[in-house]
PDB file of C-alpha atoms in Angstrom:
ATOM      1  CA  MET P 833      55.312  39.740 -97.867  1.00 41.00           C
ATOM      2  CA  LEU P 834      52.723  38.159 -99.851  1.00 40.00           C
ATOM      3  CA  LYS P 835      54.349  34.871-100.142  1.00 44.00           C
ATOM      4  CA  ILE P 836      55.590  34.625 -96.953  1.00 44.00           C
ATOM      5  CA  ALA P 837      51.733  35.124 -95.162  1.00 46.00           C
ATOM      6  CA  ALA P 838      50.777  33.136 -97.707  1.00 47.00           C
ATOM      7  CA  LEU P 839      53.360  30.731 -96.161  1.00 45.00           C
ATOM      8  CA  GLY P 840      53.404  30.945 -92.920  1.00 49.00           C
ATOM      9  CA  MET P 841      48.869  30.695 -92.769  1.00 50.00           C
ATOM     10  CA  ALA P 842      49.469  27.355 -94.745  1.00 50.00           C
ATOM     11  CA  GLY P 843      52.178  26.501 -91.684  1.00 49.00           C
ATOM     12  CA  CYS P 844      49.401  27.048 -89.182  1.00 52.00           C
ATOM     13  CA  ALA P 845      47.476  25.484 -90.976  1.00 53.00           C
ATOM     14  CA  ALA P 846      49.616  22.552 -91.153  1.00 50.00           C
ATOM     15  CA  ALA P 847      50.172  22.579 -87.798  1.00 50.00           C
ATOM     16  CA  LEU P 848      47.132  22.730 -86.080  1.00 51.00           C
ATOM     17  CA  TRP P 849      46.079  20.310 -88.147  1.00 52.00           C
ATOM     18  CA  THR P 850      48.335  17.736 -87.415  1.00 49.00           C
ATOM     19  CA  LEU P 851      48.698  18.660 -84.070  1.00 50.00           C
ATOM     20  CA  PHE P 852      44.586  18.273 -83.219  1.00 53.00           C
ATOM     21  CA  SER P 853      43.211  15.716 -86.282  1.00 55.00           C
ATOM     22  CA  ALA P 854      43.547  12.546 -83.445  1.00 46.00           C
ATOM     23  CA  GLY P 855      41.857  14.295 -81.270  1.00 48.00           C
ATOM     24  CA  ARG P 856      38.842  15.150 -84.076  1.00 50.00           C
ATOM     25  CA  ARG P 857      38.502  11.497 -84.343  1.00 48.00           C
ATOM     26  CA  ALA P 858      38.601  11.084 -81.154  1.00 44.00           C
ATOM     27  CA  ARG P 859      35.446  13.641 -80.916  1.00 46.00           C
ATOM     28  CA  SER P 860      33.376  11.741 -83.275  1.00 43.00           C
ATOM     29  CA  ARG P 861      33.880   8.659 -81.516  1.00 43.00           C
ATOM     30  CA  SER P 862      32.599  10.258 -78.448  1.00 44.00           C
ATOM     31  CA  ASP P 863      30.783  12.389 -76.197  1.00 43.00           C
ATOM     32  CA  GLU P 864      34.001  13.979 -74.600  1.00 47.00           C
ATOM     33  CA  SER P 865      35.725  17.289 -77.194  1.00 53.00           C
ATOM     34  CA  LEU P 866      38.465  18.774 -76.760  1.00 58.00           C
ATOM     35  CA  ARG P 867      36.519  21.796 -77.379  1.00 70.00           C
ATOM     36  CA  TRP P 868      38.572  24.034 -75.097  1.00 70.00           C
ATOM     37  CA  PRO P 869      42.347  23.168 -76.358  1.00 72.00           C
ATOM     38  CA  LEU P 870      40.675  24.004 -79.893  1.00 71.00           C
ATOM     39  CA  LEU P 871      39.821  27.615 -78.446  1.00 72.00           C
ATOM     40  CA  VAL P 872      42.424  28.309 -76.912  1.00 75.00           C
ATOM     41  CA  THR P 873      44.813  27.655 -79.377  1.00 75.00           C
ATOM     42  CA  GLY P 874      43.034  29.250 -82.115  1.00 73.00           C
ATOM     43  CA  ALA P 875      42.300  32.395 -80.255  1.00 77.00           C
ATOM     44  CA  ALA P 876      46.917  32.622 -78.908  1.00 76.00           C
ATOM     45  CA  ALA P 877      47.346  32.218 -83.178  1.00 74.00           C
ATOM     46  CA  PHE P 878      44.580  35.060 -83.357  1.00 75.00           C
ATOM     47  CA  VAL P 879      46.036  37.545 -81.068  1.00 77.00           C
ATOM     48  CA  ALA P 880      49.982  36.758 -81.842  1.00 72.00           C
ATOM     49  CA  GLY P 881      49.177  37.025 -86.190  1.00 67.00           C
ATOM     50  CA  LEU P 882      47.337  40.279 -85.356  1.00 68.00           C
ATOM     51  CA  ALA P 883      50.544  41.457 -83.070  1.00 68.00           C
ATOM     52  CA  PHE P 884      53.780  39.753 -85.622  1.00 67.00           C
ATOM     53  CA  GLY P 885      52.714  38.119 -88.673  1.00 65.00           C
ATOM     54  CA  PRO P 886      51.576  34.762 -89.694  1.00 67.00           C
ATOM     55  CA  THR P 887      54.746  33.128 -88.326  1.00 67.00           C
ATOM     56  CA  ALA P 888      54.214  33.867 -84.655  1.00 71.00           C
ATOM     57  CA  ALA P 889      50.846  32.377 -85.315  1.00 75.00           C
ATOM     58  CA  GLY P 890      51.614  29.336 -86.453  1.00 73.00           C
ATOM     59  CA  LEU P 891      54.362  29.693 -82.872  1.00 75.00           C
ATOM     60  CA  ALA P 892      52.097  30.385 -80.624  1.00 78.00           C
ATOM     61  CA  GLY P 893      49.125  27.847 -81.967  1.00 78.00           C
ATOM     62  CA  ALA P 894      51.185  25.302 -82.014  1.00 79.00           C
ATOM     63  CA  VAL P 895      52.789  26.047 -78.513  1.00 82.00           C
ATOM     64  CA  VAL P 896      49.590  27.103 -76.375  1.00 82.00           C
ATOM     65  CA  GLY P 897      48.232  24.088 -78.692  1.00 82.00           C
ATOM     66  CA  ILE P 898      50.376  21.318 -77.173  1.00 83.00           C
ATOM     67  CA  GLY P 899      50.893  22.401 -73.528  1.00 84.00           C
ATOM     68  CA  ALA P 900      46.597  22.560 -74.019  1.00 84.00           C
ATOM     69  CA  TRP P 901      46.245  19.306 -75.368  1.00 85.00           C
ATOM     70  CA  CYS P 902      48.853  17.758 -72.575  1.00 86.00           C
ATOM     71  CA  ALA P 903      46.814  19.595 -69.743  1.00 87.00           C
ATOM     72  CA  ALA P 904      43.716  17.540 -71.365  1.00 86.00           C
ATOM     73  CA  CYS P 905      45.237  14.377 -71.381  1.00 88.00           C
ATOM     74  CA  ILE P 906      46.305  15.018 -68.320  1.00 90.00           C
ATOM     75  CA  VAL P 907      43.237  15.955 -66.964  1.00 89.00           C
ATOM     76  CA  ARG P 908      41.591  12.923 -68.320  1.00 88.00           C
ATOM     77  CA  SER P 909      43.870  10.643 -66.796  1.00 90.00           C
ATOM     78  CA  ARG P 910      42.671  11.759 -63.302  1.00 91.00           C
ATOM     79  CA  GLN P 911      39.278  11.199 -64.356  1.00 87.00           C
ATOM     80  CA  ARG P 912      39.959   7.990 -65.746  1.00 87.00           C
ATOM     81  CA  VAL P 913      41.739   6.793 -62.372  1.00 90.00           C
ATOM     82  CA  ASP P 914      39.061   8.947 -59.872  1.00 89.00           C
ATOM     83  CA  ALA P 915      36.872   6.688 -61.445  1.00 84.00           C
ATOM     84  CA  ALA P 916      38.341   3.113 -61.323  1.00 86.00           C
ATOM     85  CA  GLU P 917      39.507   3.304 -58.251  1.00 89.00           C
ATOM     86  CA  SER P 918      35.702   4.416 -56.768  1.00 87.00           C
ATOM     87  CA  VAL P 919      34.575   1.262 -59.257  1.00 85.00           C
ATOM     88  CA  ALA P 920      37.252  -1.098 -57.324  1.00 88.00           C
ATOM     89  CA  GLN P 921      35.906   0.442 -54.060  1.00 91.00           C
ATOM     90  CA  PHE P 922      32.334  -0.608 -55.273  1.00 88.00           C
ATOM     91  CA  ALA P 923      33.376  -3.974 -56.377  1.00 86.00           C
ATOM     92  CA  SER P 924      34.577  -4.698 -53.374  1.00 90.00           C
ATOM     93  CA  ILE P 925      32.554  -3.773 -51.018  1.00 91.00           C
ATOM     94  CA  LEU P 926      29.828  -5.177 -53.115  1.00 88.00           C
ATOM     95  CA  ALA P 927      31.418  -9.605 -53.616  1.00 87.00           C
ATOM     96  CA  ASN P 928      31.401  -8.581 -49.499  1.00 90.00           C
ATOM     97  CA  GLN P 929      28.453  -8.055 -49.823  1.00 89.00           C
ATOM     98  CA  ALA P 930      26.983 -10.736 -51.829  1.00 84.00           C
ATOM     99  CA  GLN P 931      28.544 -13.618 -49.367  1.00 86.00           C
ATOM    100  CA  VAL P 932      25.705 -12.256 -47.203  1.00 86.00           C
ATOM    101  CA  SER P 933      23.324 -11.300 -49.311  1.00 84.00           C
ATOM    102  CA  ARG P 934      20.338 -13.389 -50.669  1.00 83.00           C
ATOM    103  CA  THR P 935      19.846 -11.710 -53.980  1.00 81.00           C
ATOM    104  CA  VAL P 936      21.948  -9.470 -56.343  1.00 81.00           C
ATOM    105  CA  VAL P 937      19.587  -7.019 -55.712  1.00 82.00           C
ATOM    106  CA  ASP P 938      20.138  -7.151 -52.022  1.00 86.00           C
ATOM    107  CA  ALA P 939      23.926  -6.455 -52.231  1.00 86.00           C
ATOM    108  CA  LEU P 940      23.342  -3.965 -54.843  1.00 85.00           C
ATOM    109  CA  GLU P 941      20.758  -1.890 -52.226  1.00 88.00           C
ATOM    110  CA  THR P 942      23.178  -2.538 -49.107  1.00 90.00           C
ATOM    111  CA  SER P 943      26.427  -1.918 -50.749  1.00 89.00           C
ATOM    112  CA  ALA P 944      25.098   1.743 -52.818  1.00 87.00           C
ATOM    113  CA  PRO P 945      24.929   3.805 -50.319  1.00 90.00           C
ATOM    114  CA  LEU P 946      28.232   2.521 -49.476  1.00 90.00           C
ATOM    115  CA  ALA P 947      29.991   3.785 -52.680  1.00 88.00           C
ATOM    116  CA  THR P 948      32.242   6.722 -52.809  1.00 87.00           C
ATOM    117  CA  GLY P 949      33.419   9.148 -55.916  1.00 84.00           C
ATOM    118  CA  PRO P 950      32.077   8.708 -59.383  1.00 81.00           C
ATOM    119  CA  MET P 951      30.782   5.260 -58.916  1.00 81.00           C
ATOM    120  CA  ALA P 952      27.969   6.614 -55.669  1.00 84.00           C
ATOM    121  CA  GLN P 953      25.361   8.340 -58.398  1.00 82.00           C
ATOM    122  CA  THR P 954      25.864   5.312 -60.695  1.00 78.00           C
ATOM    123  CA  ALA P 955      25.539   2.650 -58.015  1.00 81.00           C
ATOM    124  CA  ALA P 956      22.399   4.436 -56.768  1.00 84.00           C
ATOM    125  CA  LYS P 957      20.710   4.629 -60.384  1.00 82.00           C
ATOM    126  CA  LEU P 958      21.007   1.597 -61.128  1.00 80.00           C
ATOM    127  CA  VAL P 959      19.713   0.514 -57.556  1.00 84.00           C
ATOM    128  CA  GLU P 960      17.085   2.244 -58.283  1.00 86.00           C
ATOM    129  CA  GLU P 961      16.200   0.812 -61.945  1.00 82.00           C
ATOM    130  CA  CYS P 962      16.195  -2.544 -60.332  1.00 82.00           C
ATOM    131  CA  ARG P 963      13.705  -1.601 -58.164  1.00 82.00           C
ATOM    132  CA  SER P 964      11.430   0.336 -60.865  1.00 84.00           C
ATOM    133  CA  VAL P 965      11.958  -2.527 -63.757  1.00 83.00           C
ATOM    134  CA  GLY P 966      13.899  -5.028 -62.445  1.00 81.00           C
ATOM    135  CA  VAL P 967      17.355  -6.062 -62.709  1.00 79.00           C
ATOM    136  CA  GLU P 968      17.489  -7.368 -66.001  1.00 78.00           C
ATOM    137  CA  ALA P 969      15.967  -4.559 -67.451  1.00 80.00           C
ATOM    138  CA  ALA P 970      18.188  -2.248 -65.364  1.00 77.00           C
ATOM    139  CA  ALA P 971      21.558  -3.533 -66.749  1.00 75.00           C
ATOM    140  CA  GLN P 972      19.938  -2.746 -70.635  1.00 76.00           C
ATOM    141  CA  GLN P 973      19.315   0.552 -69.646  1.00 73.00           C
ATOM    142  CA  PHE P 974      22.718   0.600 -68.077  1.00 68.00           C
ATOM    143  CA  ALA P 975      24.945  -1.290 -71.762  1.00 65.00           C
ATOM    144  CA  THR P 976      22.747   1.351 -73.370  1.00 67.00           C
ATOM    145  CA  GLY P 977      22.781   4.435 -72.020  1.00 57.00           C
ATOM    146  CA  ALA P 978      25.567   7.107 -71.367  1.00 45.00           C
ATOM    147  CA  ASP P 979      26.706   6.681 -68.515  1.00 49.00           C
ATOM    148  CA  GLY P 980      29.916   4.790 -69.839  1.00 52.00           C
ATOM    149  CA  ALA P 981      31.679   1.911 -70.111  1.00 58.00           C
ATOM    150  CA  VAL P 982      31.947   1.317 -66.553  1.00 59.00           C
ATOM    151  CA  ALA P 983      28.547   1.694 -65.792  1.00 59.00           C
ATOM    152  CA  ALA P 984      27.514  -0.441 -68.957  1.00 67.00           C
ATOM    153  CA  TRP P 985      30.682  -3.683 -67.720  1.00 70.00           C
ATOM    154  CA  LEU P 986      28.948  -3.397 -63.718  1.00 72.00           C
ATOM    155  CA  ALA P 987      25.605  -4.193 -65.693  1.00 73.00           C
ATOM    156  CA  ASP P 988      26.375  -6.481 -67.874  1.00 75.00           C
ATOM    157  CA  VAL P 989      28.401  -8.525 -64.380  1.00 76.00           C
ATOM    158  CA  VAL P 990      25.210  -7.837 -62.300  1.00 76.00           C
ATOM    159  CA  ALA P 991      22.354  -9.248 -65.292  1.00 78.00           C
ATOM    160  CA  VAL P 992      24.159 -12.603 -65.276  1.00 77.00           C
ATOM    161  CA  ALA P 993      24.841 -12.723 -62.292  1.00 75.00           C
ATOM    162  CA  ALA P 994      21.058 -12.289 -61.380  1.00 74.00           C
ATOM    163  CA  ALA P 995      20.549 -14.557 -64.408  1.00 76.00           C
ATOM    164  CA  SER P 996      22.708 -17.470 -62.635  1.00 68.00           C
ATOM    165  CA  GLY P 997      21.083 -18.964 -59.415  1.00 64.00           C
ATOM    166  CA  GLY P 998      23.539 -20.347 -56.723  1.00 62.00           C
ATOM    167  CA  GLN P 999      26.343 -19.410 -58.961  1.00 73.00           C
ATOM    168  CA  TRP P1000      26.501 -15.258 -58.453  1.00 76.00           C
ATOM    169  CA  VAL P1001      28.393 -14.792 -55.665  1.00 81.00           C
ATOM    170  CA  PRO P1002      31.824 -16.551 -57.380  1.00 83.00           C
ATOM    171  CA  ILE P1003      30.854 -14.352 -60.298  1.00 80.00           C
ATOM    172  CA  LEU P1004      31.285 -10.484 -58.677  1.00 81.00           C
ATOM    173  CA  GLY P1005      34.099 -11.975 -56.806  1.00 84.00           C
ATOM    174  CA  VAL P1006      35.684 -12.055 -60.470  1.00 82.00           C
ATOM    175  CA  LEU P1007      34.071  -8.396 -61.140  1.00 81.00           C
ATOM    176  CA  GLU P1008      36.068  -7.466 -57.924  1.00 85.00           C
ATOM    177  CA  THR P1009      39.134  -9.292 -59.814  1.00 87.00           C
ATOM    178  CA  GLU P1010      39.039  -7.534 -62.322  1.00 84.00           C
ATOM    179  CA  ALA P1011      38.218  -3.979 -61.353  1.00 85.00           C
ATOM    180  CA  ALA P1012      41.106  -4.023 -59.186  1.00 89.00           C
ATOM    181  CA  GLU P1013      43.386  -5.089 -62.502  1.00 89.00           C
ATOM    182  CA  ALA P1014      41.538  -1.813 -63.745  1.00 86.00           C
ATOM    183  CA  ALA P1015      42.531   0.755 -60.773  1.00 89.00           C
ATOM    184  CA  SER P1016      46.072  -0.365 -61.401  1.00 91.00           C
ATOM    185  CA  THR P1017      46.455  -0.224 -65.033  1.00 90.00           C
ATOM    186  CA  ALA P1018      44.950   3.595 -65.222  1.00 90.00           C
ATOM    187  CA  ARG P1019      47.202   4.762 -62.054  1.00 92.00           C
ATOM    188  CA  HIS P1020      50.059   2.759 -64.322  1.00 93.00           C
ATOM    189  CA  PHE P1021      48.984   4.834 -67.257  1.00 92.00           C
ATOM    190  CA  HIS P1022      48.628   8.139 -65.046  1.00 92.00           C
ATOM    191  CA  ARG P1023      51.918   7.439 -63.542  1.00 91.00           C
ATOM    192  CA  HIS P1024      54.233   6.533 -66.185  1.00 88.00           C
ATOM    193  CA  VAL P1025      52.642   8.350 -69.527  1.00 88.00           C
ATOM    194  CA  ALA P1026      50.436  11.327 -68.404  1.00 88.00           C
ATOM    195  CA  ALA P1027      52.851  12.331 -65.793  1.00 86.00           C
ATOM    196  CA  ASN P1028      55.521  12.988 -68.342  1.00 87.00           C
ATOM    197  CA  LEU P1029      53.292  14.588 -70.794  1.00 87.00           C
ATOM    198  CA  PRO P1030      54.120  17.772 -69.691  1.00 85.00           C
ATOM    199  CA  GLN P1031      57.655  17.890 -70.699  1.00 84.00           C
ATOM    200  CA  LEU P1032      56.745  17.793 -74.334  1.00 83.00           C
ATOM    201  CA  GLY P1033      55.038  21.464 -73.684  1.00 81.00           C
ATOM    202  CA  LEU P1034      57.848  23.055 -71.498  1.00 83.00           C
ATOM    203  CA  ALA P1035      59.934  21.354 -74.773  1.00 81.00           C
ATOM    204  CA  ALA P1036      57.959  23.873 -77.189  1.00 79.00           C
ATOM    205  CA  ALA P1037      57.905  26.807 -74.843  1.00 81.00           C
ATOM    206  CA  LEU P1038      61.383  26.546 -74.101  1.00 80.00           C
ATOM    207  CA  GLY P1039      62.168  26.458 -77.631  1.00 76.00           C
ATOM    208  CA  ALA P1040      59.793  29.623 -78.627  1.00 75.00           C
ATOM    209  CA  ALA P1041      61.770  31.362 -75.625  1.00 77.00           C
ATOM    210  CA  VAL P1042      65.017  30.827 -76.734  1.00 76.00           C
ATOM    211  CA  ALA P1043      64.191  32.388 -80.535  1.00 71.00           C
ATOM    212  CA  LEU P1044      62.202  35.174 -79.050  1.00 71.00           C
ATOM    213  CA  GLY P1045      64.464  36.141 -76.761  1.00 75.00           C
ATOM    214  CA  SER P1046      67.457  36.088 -78.572  1.00 73.00           C
ATOM    215  CA  ALA P1047      65.315  38.402 -81.138  1.00 69.00           C
ATOM    216  CA  LEU P1048      64.610  40.849 -78.044  1.00 71.00           C
ATOM    217  CA  VAL P1049      68.620  40.879 -77.070  1.00 76.00           C
ATOM    218  CA  SER P1050      69.777  40.853 -80.315  1.00 75.00           C
ATOM    219  CA  PRO P1051      68.145  43.013 -83.154  1.00 75.00           C
ATOM    220  CA  ASP P1052      70.231  41.618 -85.887  1.00 77.00           C
ATOM    221  CA  ALA P1053      68.158  38.218 -84.715  1.00 72.00           C
ATOM    222  CA  TRP P1054      65.444  40.486 -84.686  1.00 69.00           C
ATOM    223  CA  ALA P1055      65.211  41.149 -88.435  1.00 76.00           C
ATOM    224  CA  TRP P1056      66.748  37.161 -88.997  1.00 73.00           C
ATOM    225  CA  LEU P1057      63.437  36.301 -87.679  1.00 69.00           C
ATOM    226  CA  SER P1058      61.552  38.877 -89.841  1.00 69.00           C
ATOM    227  CA  GLY P1059      63.047  38.421 -92.654  1.00 73.00           C
ATOM    228  CA  PRO P1060      62.141  35.604 -95.459  1.00 75.00           C
ATOM    229  CA  GLN P1061      64.219  33.329 -94.261  1.00 75.00           C
ATOM    230  CA  GLY P1062      63.703  33.317 -90.786  1.00 72.00           C
ATOM    231  CA  GLN P1063      60.287  33.262 -91.757  1.00 71.00           C
ATOM    232  CA  ARG P1064      60.566  29.803 -93.530  1.00 76.00           C
ATOM    233  CA  ILE P1065      62.731  28.801 -90.473  1.00 75.00           C
ATOM    234  CA  GLY P1066      60.642  29.504 -87.515  1.00 72.00           C
ATOM    235  CA  LEU P1067      57.497  27.808 -89.801  1.00 74.00           C
ATOM    236  CA  ALA P1068      59.508  24.489 -90.368  1.00 76.00           C
ATOM    237  CA  ALA P1069      60.513  24.400 -87.085  1.00 75.00           C
ATOM    238  CA  THR P1070      56.818  24.712 -86.191  1.00 75.00           C
ATOM    239  CA  VAL P1071      55.676  22.671 -88.516  1.00 76.00           C
ATOM    240  CA  ILE P1072      58.431  19.758 -87.427  1.00 77.00           C
ATOM    241  CA  GLY P1073      58.125  20.182 -83.398  1.00 76.00           C
ATOM    242  CA  VAL P1074      54.183  19.964 -83.721  1.00 78.00           C
ATOM    243  CA  ALA P1075      54.097  16.705 -85.592  1.00 78.00           C
ATOM    244  CA  VAL P1076      57.572  15.094 -83.130  1.00 78.00           C
ATOM    245  CA  SER P1077      54.529  15.832 -80.452  1.00 81.00           C
ATOM    246  CA  ALA P1078      51.494  14.906 -82.297  1.00 79.00           C
ATOM    247  CA  ARG P1079      52.021  11.698 -82.086  1.00 80.00           C
ATOM    248  CA  PRO P1080      52.315  10.571 -78.333  1.00 84.00           C
ATOM    249  CA  LEU P1081      49.528  13.318 -77.150  1.00 84.00           C
ATOM    250  CA  ALA P1082      47.995  11.798 -79.792  1.00 81.00           C
ATOM    251  CA  SER P1083      48.395   7.477 -78.918  1.00 83.00           C
ATOM    252  CA  ALA P1084      47.746   8.601 -75.328  1.00 85.00           C
ATOM    253  CA  TRP P1085      44.439  10.403 -75.934  1.00 81.00           C
ATOM    254  CA  GLU P1086      43.252   7.405 -77.803  1.00 80.00           C
ATOM    255  CA  MET P1087      44.210   5.206 -74.554  1.00 79.00           C
ATOM    256  CA  LEU P1088      42.162   7.028 -72.650  1.00 79.00           C
ATOM    257  CA  ARG P1089      39.059   7.164 -74.580  1.00 70.00           C
TER     258      ARG P1089
END
C-alpha cells in the first residue's frame, strides 16, 4: 500500500509539474500569474486525495488543472481582444484628429475624452503626463512604466510624431493601420484558438467521468480501479492526458503574454 501511495503522489506531482511548468516560467517574466488555477488545482487534489487516495488526487488535480488553465487562457484572450480593439479605436480617433490639430498634444487632448475601454485611462494618463513633463518625457515614462506593451507602443509612436515636425500626421496613420491589424489578429486568435481550448477540459472531464461512472455502476470495476493495477493504469493515464494537454495550453498561454 505504501508503494502505491508513493507512486500516486509521484504521479500527481508529475502531472501538476507538467501542467504548470510553462506557466511558472511565464509568471517569472510578467506581472500576471497563474495563482488562482494553481490554488484551485491544489485544493481539488487535496480533497480528492483525502477522500479517495493518491490516484484520485492526481486525477482530480489533472482534470481541474486543465479546466482552470483553459479558463485562464480564455479570460486573458478576451482581455487581449478588448485592449486591442480599444487601442484600434483610439488610434483611429487620434489619426483623424491629427488632420485638424496643430500638434500631437492638441490631437491627444481632443482624442483622449473620446477613448473607450481599457485605453480610456491610458490615454488620459498620457495626456496628463504630456501637460506636466512634456511629450518626450511622458513617452519615456510610459515606455518604462507598468501600463504594458500597448501603452509603450503608443507612447513611442507619439514621441516619434512629436519629434518629426510637420511630418507627424502620416506616422499616426501608420499607428492606426498597425492597431487595426493587431485587433484583427487578437480577434482571430480568440475565435480560432482560445474558443476551442475548452474541448481539452471537456475531454479530461469526460475521461474521468467514464472511469468514475464505471466504478459506481460495477463493484468489480471499483475493486479493480482501487487495486494496484488499476492505480498504476489510472496514474499513467493521468500523466499522459496532462502531457498531451499541456503543449497546446502552454503555447496558447505563451502567445497571450
